[in-house]
Structures are given as structure tokens and as C-alpha cells.
Short mmCIF file of C-alpha atoms in Angstrom, two decimals:
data_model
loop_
_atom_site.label_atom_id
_atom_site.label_comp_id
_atom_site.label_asym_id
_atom_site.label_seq_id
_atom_site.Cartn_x
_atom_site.Cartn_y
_atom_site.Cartn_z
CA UNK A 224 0.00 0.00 0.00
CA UNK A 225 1.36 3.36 -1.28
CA UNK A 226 2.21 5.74 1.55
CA UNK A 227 -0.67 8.20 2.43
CA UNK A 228 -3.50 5.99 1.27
CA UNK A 229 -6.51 5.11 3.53
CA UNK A 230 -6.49 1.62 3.80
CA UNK A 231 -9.72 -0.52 5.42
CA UNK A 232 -9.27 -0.45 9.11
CA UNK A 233 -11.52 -3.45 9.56
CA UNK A 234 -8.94 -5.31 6.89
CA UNK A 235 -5.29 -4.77 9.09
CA UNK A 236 -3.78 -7.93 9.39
CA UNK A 237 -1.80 -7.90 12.63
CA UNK A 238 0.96 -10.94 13.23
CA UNK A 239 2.46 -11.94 16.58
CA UNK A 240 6.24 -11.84 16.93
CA UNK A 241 6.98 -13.36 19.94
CA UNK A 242 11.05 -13.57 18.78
CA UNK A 243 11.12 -10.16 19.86
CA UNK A 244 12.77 -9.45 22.87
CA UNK A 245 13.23 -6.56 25.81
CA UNK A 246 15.66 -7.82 27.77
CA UNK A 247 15.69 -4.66 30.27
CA UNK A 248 13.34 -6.57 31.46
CA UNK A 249 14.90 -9.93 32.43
CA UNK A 250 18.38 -8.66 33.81
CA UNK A 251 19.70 -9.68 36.91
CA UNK A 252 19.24 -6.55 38.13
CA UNK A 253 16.38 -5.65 36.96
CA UNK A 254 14.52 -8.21 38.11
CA UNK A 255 15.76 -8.00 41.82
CA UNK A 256 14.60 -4.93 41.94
CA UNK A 257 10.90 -5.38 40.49
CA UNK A 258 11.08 -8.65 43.35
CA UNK A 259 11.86 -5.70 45.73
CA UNK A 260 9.09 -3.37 44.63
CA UNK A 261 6.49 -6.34 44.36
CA UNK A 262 6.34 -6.03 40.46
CA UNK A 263 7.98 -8.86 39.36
CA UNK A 264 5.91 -11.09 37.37
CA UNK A 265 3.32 -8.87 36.56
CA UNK A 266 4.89 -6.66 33.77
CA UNK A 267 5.07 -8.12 30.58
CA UNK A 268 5.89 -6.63 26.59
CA UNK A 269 5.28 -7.90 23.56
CA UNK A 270 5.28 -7.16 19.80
CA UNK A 271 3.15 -6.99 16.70
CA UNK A 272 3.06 -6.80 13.59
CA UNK A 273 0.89 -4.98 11.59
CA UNK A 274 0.27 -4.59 7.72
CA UNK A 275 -1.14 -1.01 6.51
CA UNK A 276 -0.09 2.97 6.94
CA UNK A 277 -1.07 3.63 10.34
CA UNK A 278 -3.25 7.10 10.61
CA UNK A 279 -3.31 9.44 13.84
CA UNK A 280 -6.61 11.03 13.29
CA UNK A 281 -7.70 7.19 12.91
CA UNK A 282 -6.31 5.93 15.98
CA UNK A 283 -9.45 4.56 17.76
CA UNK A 284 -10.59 2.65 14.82
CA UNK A 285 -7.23 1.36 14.70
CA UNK A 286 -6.46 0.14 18.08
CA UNK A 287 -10.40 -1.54 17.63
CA UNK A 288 -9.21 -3.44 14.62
CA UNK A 289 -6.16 -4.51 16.66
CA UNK A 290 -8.22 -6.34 19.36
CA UNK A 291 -10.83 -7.78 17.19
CA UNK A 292 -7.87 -9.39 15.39
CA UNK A 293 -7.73 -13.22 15.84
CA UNK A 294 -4.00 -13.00 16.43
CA UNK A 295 -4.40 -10.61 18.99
CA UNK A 296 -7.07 -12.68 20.20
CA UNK A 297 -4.69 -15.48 20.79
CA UNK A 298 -2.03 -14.19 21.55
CA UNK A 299 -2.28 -10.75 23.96
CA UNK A 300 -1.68 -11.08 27.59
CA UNK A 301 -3.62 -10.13 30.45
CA UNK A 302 -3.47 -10.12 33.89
CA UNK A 303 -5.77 -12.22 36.13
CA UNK A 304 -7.70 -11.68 39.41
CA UNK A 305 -5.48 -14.70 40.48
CA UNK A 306 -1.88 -13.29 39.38
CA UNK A 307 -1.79 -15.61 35.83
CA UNK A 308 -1.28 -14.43 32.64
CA UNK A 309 -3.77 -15.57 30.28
CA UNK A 310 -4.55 -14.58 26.93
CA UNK A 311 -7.16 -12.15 25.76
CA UNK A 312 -9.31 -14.80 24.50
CA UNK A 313 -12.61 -12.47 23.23
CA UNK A 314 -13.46 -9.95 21.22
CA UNK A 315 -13.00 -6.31 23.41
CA UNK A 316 -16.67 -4.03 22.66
CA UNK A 317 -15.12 -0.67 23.64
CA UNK A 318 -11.53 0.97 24.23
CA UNK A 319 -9.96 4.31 25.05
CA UNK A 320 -7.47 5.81 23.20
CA UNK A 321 -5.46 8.10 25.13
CA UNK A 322 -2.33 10.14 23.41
CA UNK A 323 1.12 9.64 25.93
CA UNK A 324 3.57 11.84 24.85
CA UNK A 325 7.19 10.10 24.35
CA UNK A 326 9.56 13.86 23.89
CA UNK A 327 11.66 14.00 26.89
CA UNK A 328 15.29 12.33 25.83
CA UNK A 329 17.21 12.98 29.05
CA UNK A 330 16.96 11.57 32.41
CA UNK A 331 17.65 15.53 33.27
CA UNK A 332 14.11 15.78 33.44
CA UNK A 333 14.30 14.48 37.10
CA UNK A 334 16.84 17.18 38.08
CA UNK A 335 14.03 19.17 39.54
CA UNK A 336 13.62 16.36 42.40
CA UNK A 337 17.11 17.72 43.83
CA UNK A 338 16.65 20.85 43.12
CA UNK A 339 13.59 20.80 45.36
CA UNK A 340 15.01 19.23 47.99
CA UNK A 341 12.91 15.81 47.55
CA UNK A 342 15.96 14.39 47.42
CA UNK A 343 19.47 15.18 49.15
CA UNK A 344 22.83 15.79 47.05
CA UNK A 345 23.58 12.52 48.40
CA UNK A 346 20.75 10.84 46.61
CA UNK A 347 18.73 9.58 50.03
CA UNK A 348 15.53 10.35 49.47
CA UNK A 349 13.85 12.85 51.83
CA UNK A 350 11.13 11.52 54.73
CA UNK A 351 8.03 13.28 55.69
CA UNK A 352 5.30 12.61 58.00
CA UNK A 353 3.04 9.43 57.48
CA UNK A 354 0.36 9.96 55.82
CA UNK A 355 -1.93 7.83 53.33
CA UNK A 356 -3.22 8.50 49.74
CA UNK A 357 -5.65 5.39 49.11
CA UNK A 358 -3.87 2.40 48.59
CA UNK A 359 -0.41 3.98 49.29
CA UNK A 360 1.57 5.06 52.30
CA UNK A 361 3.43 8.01 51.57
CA UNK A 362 6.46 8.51 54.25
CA UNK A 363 8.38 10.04 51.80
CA UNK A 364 8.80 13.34 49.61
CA UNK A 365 9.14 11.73 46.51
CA UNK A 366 5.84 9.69 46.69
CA UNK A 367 4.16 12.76 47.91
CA UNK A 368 4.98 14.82 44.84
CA UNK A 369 3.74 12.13 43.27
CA UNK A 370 0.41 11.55 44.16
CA UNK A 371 -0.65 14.49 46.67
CA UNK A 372 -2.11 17.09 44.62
CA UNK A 373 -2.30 19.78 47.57
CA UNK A 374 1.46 19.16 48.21
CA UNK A 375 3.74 22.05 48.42
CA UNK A 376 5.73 21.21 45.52
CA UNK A 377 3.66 18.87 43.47
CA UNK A 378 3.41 21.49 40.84
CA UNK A 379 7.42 20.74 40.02
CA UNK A 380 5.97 18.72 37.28
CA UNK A 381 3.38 19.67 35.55
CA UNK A 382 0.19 18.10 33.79
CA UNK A 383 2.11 18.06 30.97
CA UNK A 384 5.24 16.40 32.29
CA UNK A 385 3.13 13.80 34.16
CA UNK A 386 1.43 12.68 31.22
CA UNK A 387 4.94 11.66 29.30
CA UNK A 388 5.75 8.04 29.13
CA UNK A 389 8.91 8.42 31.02
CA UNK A 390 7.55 10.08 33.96
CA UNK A 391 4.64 7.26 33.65
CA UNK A 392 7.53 4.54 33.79
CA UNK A 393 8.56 6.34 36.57
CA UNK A 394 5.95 6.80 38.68
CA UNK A 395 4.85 3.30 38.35
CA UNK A 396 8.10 1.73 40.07
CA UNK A 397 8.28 4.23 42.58
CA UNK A 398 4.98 2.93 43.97
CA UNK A 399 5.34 -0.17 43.19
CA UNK A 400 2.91 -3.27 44.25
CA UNK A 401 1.04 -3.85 47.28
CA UNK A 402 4.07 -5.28 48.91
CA UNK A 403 6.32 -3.37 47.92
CA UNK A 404 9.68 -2.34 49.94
CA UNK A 405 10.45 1.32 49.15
CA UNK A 406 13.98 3.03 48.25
CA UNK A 407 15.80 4.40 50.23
CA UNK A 408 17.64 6.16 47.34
CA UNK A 409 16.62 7.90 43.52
CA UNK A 410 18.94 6.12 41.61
CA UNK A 411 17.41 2.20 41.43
CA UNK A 412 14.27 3.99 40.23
CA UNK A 413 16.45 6.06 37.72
CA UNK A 414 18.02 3.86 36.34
CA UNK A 415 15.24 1.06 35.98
CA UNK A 416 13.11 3.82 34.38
CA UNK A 417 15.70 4.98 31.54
CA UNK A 418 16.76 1.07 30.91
CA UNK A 419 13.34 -0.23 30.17
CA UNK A 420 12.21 3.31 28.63
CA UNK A 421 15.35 3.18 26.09
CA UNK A 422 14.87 -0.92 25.38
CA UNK A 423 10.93 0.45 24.25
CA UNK A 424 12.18 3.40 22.59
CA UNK A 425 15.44 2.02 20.84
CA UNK A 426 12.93 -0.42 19.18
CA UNK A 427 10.88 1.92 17.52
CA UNK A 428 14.32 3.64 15.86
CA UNK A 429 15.27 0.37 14.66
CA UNK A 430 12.62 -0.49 12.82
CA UNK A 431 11.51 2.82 11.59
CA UNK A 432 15.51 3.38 9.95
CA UNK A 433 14.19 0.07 7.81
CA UNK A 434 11.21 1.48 6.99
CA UNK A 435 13.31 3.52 4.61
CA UNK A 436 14.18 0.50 2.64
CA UNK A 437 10.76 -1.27 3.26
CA UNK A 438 7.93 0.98 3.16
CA UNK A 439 5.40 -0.99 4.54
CA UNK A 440 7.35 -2.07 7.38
CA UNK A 441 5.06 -1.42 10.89
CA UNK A 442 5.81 -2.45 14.35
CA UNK A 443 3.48 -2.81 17.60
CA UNK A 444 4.90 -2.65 20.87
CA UNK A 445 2.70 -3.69 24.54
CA UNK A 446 3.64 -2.91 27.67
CA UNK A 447 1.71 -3.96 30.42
CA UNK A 448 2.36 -2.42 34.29
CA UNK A 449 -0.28 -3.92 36.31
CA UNK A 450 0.43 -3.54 39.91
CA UNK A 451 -1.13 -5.40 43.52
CA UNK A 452 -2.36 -2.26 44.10
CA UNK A 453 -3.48 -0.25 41.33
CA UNK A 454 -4.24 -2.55 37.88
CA UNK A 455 -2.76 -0.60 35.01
CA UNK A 456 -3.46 -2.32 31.82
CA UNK A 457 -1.82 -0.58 29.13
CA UNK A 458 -0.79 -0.86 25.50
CA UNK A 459 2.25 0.54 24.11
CA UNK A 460 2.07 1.41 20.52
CA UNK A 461 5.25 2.91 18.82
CA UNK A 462 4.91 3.62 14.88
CA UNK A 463 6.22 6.63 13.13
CA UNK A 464 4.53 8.98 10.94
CA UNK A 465 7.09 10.38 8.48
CA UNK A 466 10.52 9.13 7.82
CA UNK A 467 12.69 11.11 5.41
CA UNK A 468 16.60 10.40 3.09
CA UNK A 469 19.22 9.38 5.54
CA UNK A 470 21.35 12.76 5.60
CA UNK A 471 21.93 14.20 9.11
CA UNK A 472 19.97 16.85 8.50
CA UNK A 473 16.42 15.41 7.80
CA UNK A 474 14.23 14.66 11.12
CA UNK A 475 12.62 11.41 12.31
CA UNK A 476 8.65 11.98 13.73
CA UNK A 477 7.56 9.58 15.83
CA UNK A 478 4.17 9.26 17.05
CA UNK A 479 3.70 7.40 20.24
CA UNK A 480 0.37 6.12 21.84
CA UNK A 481 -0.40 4.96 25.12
CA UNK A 482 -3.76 3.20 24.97
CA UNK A 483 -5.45 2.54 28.46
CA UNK A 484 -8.05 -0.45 27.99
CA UNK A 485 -9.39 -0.66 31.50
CA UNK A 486 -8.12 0.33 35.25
CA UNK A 487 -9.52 -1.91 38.34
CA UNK A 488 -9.05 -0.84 41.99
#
């Protein structure tokens, strides 16, 4: 299909490719700290493939086709009540698409944290008063800049920063699972965030440099971040809009979706 062209929604074809890999998520390291922050086990990415131009101002109709697809059917996993992953197994009637920005390129972004005084030049992270925000515990600064809208200083980041995929990543191992055993320092949280974010993100460049040699070359990524406490179920999809000649000075635009299919508390 020629580039541009409007393509039958209903008619994408999307293919499983379960060779595809993110190991940020199985390192050592990795996944002693996910065991520490009650995670482990219940994130999980995976990758499709899919066959036509992919449209923005279409994006509902194309996330739709993608569940009604047989091998999505299959093939996507969900969490259960019980803690198993099983596979979508239905049809879904209804979804939300919701647009999650993907801009910010440097882990700078957190600077702000120190520069607040959430957390010490050491990198300890500063304690407060206990207090609760329904599930969560917050003993800390950082989890109350967080998720306490009435905080002093939880306008450091604003709407617009909390809705980017990195600060999502973010956020979601800082609070971690029902059982989770907090930090007492930034930096595991730093770096898990900008290994897993880059392993998503380095993906997406891959495959859109081929799509300059085959142009109908498309790539899915899921990431689910369900948690004990809060069930997150989202999807992940990377594709890219535009890609022009391979000089240094042409530009690569990306378009990057979040879609939320359903939250449970």
C-alpha cells in the first residue's frame, strides 16, 4: 500500500512476533529490583506486527481493529484476578485511546527532584510525615509529589510532564505493588526507568531506519504495568509517521500512543 493511502481499518492484518525481545526486562538486576518493589511477574511486553499505513486522526478505529484481530485474540496477555497471565481470549466491545507523549530524551528531566530538595545531594531520598493516599503510604517526599495534589511542591511537574511516558515509567516503580519495599535512594528507580524506557524506545528507531528501505514495514509494541495495588493495563504502541533520506539533516517523527483499555481498583 502506497504511503498516504486510507487503507480498510476493519482489513489490518496484525501478526504476533513473539522472537522479539526486551531484555531490560529480564536482567539480573532488573529483576531484583521489580522482586523488591512487588512487580515482578506482573509486567510483561510484547510485539506486533501490523500490515497497513497507520493514521493518527484514525487511531481509535485502529487500536479496535487490533483487538478484534484473531492474532491478537490469541495471543495478547492479560493479567488475572489470580496473578496468571492468560490470553485475551474475546473480542474487546469498547476501548480508550489516550495520546502519551514520548519527547523527553534525558533523564535531566528528574533534576528538579534535587533541586527541590525531595531528594538530598547525596541521593537519600527525603522523609516526611506518614500519611496515606488510598492504597499507598506516603512517608516520603518523593511519593508525595507524586500523588498528593495539595502538596507544596507537586506542581514541580506539571500536567504536561506527568502525562509523558517516562515520567509514567517512573511513577509506576516508585509505587510499586502492594508489597512493595520502598527506596531508600533515587537512583534504582532512575536507572530502571531509563533502561526499560530506552529498550521500548530504541525499538521503535530500529525499525523505523528500515522502513526507509521497506515501506510498509510497521511495528506494535505492549507494555503492560499492572500492579497489587493499582491494575494498570496498558498498550504501548510505537509507529512513526514520516521518515525522510538518511542525511543528518532530515528529522525522524515519531508518534507514540499509550492506549489505556481498563483500570480496576
Amino acid at each position: 500500500m502506497a504511503e498516504g493511502e486510507q487503507g480498510d481499518l476493519e482489513g489490518y492484518y496484525f501478526r504476533y512476533l513473539p522472537q522479539k525481545t526486551f531484555q531490560s526486562l529480564s536482567t539480573k538486576e532488573t529483576t531484583s529490583r521489580l522482586r523488591q518493589w512487588s512487580m515482578l511477574g506482573r509486567i510483561k511486553a510484547q510485539a506486533f506486527g501490523f500490515d497497513q499505513v497507520f493514521q493518527a486522526y484514525r487511531k481509535d478505529d485502529f487500536v479496535m481493529a487490533f483487538f478484534k484481530d484473531p492474532n491478537v485474540i490469541l495471543n495478547l496477555k492479560l493479567l488475572s484476578d489470580s496473578g496468571q497471565w492468560i490470553t485475551l481470549g474475546t473480542e474487546v466491545k469498547k476501548i480508550e485511546a489516550i495520546n502519551v507523549p514520548c519527547t523527553q530524551l534525558s533523564m535531566s528531566f528528574f533534576r528538579r527532584l534535587y533541586n527541590e530538595d525531595i531528594v538530598r545531594d547525596s541521593g537519600h531520598i527525603a522523609k516526611c510525615l506518614d500519611s496515606f493516599c488510598d492504597p499507598f503510604l506516603i512517608s516520603d517526599e518523593l511519593r508525595k509529589v507524586l500523588l498528593v495534589e495539595d502538596s507544596e511542591k507537586y506542581e514541580i511537574f506539571s500536567q504536561p510532564d506527568r502525562e509523558e511516558f517516562l515520567f509514567c515509567l517512573f511513577k509506576h516503580f516508585c509505587l510499586g505493588g502492594a508489597l512493595c519495599q520502598y527506596e531508600d535512594e533515587l537512583n534504582p528507580y532512575l536507572e530502571t526507568t531509563k533502561l526499560i524506557y530506552k529498550d521500548l524506545v530504541r525499538i521503535l528507531l530500529v525499525y523505523a531506519t528500515l522502513r526507509q528501505r521497506v515501506m510498509n514495514r510497521h511495528f506494535l509494541t505492549l507494555l503492560w504495568i499492572p500492579s497489587s495495588a493499582i491494575f494498570m493495563f496498558y498498550t504501548t504502541v510505537m509507529v512513526w509517521e514520516k521518515c525522510l533520506n538518511s542525511i543528518l539533516s532530515d528529522y525522524l517523527y515519531l508518534l507514540f500512543f499509550i492506549y489505556q483499555f481498563f483500570t480496576l481498583y
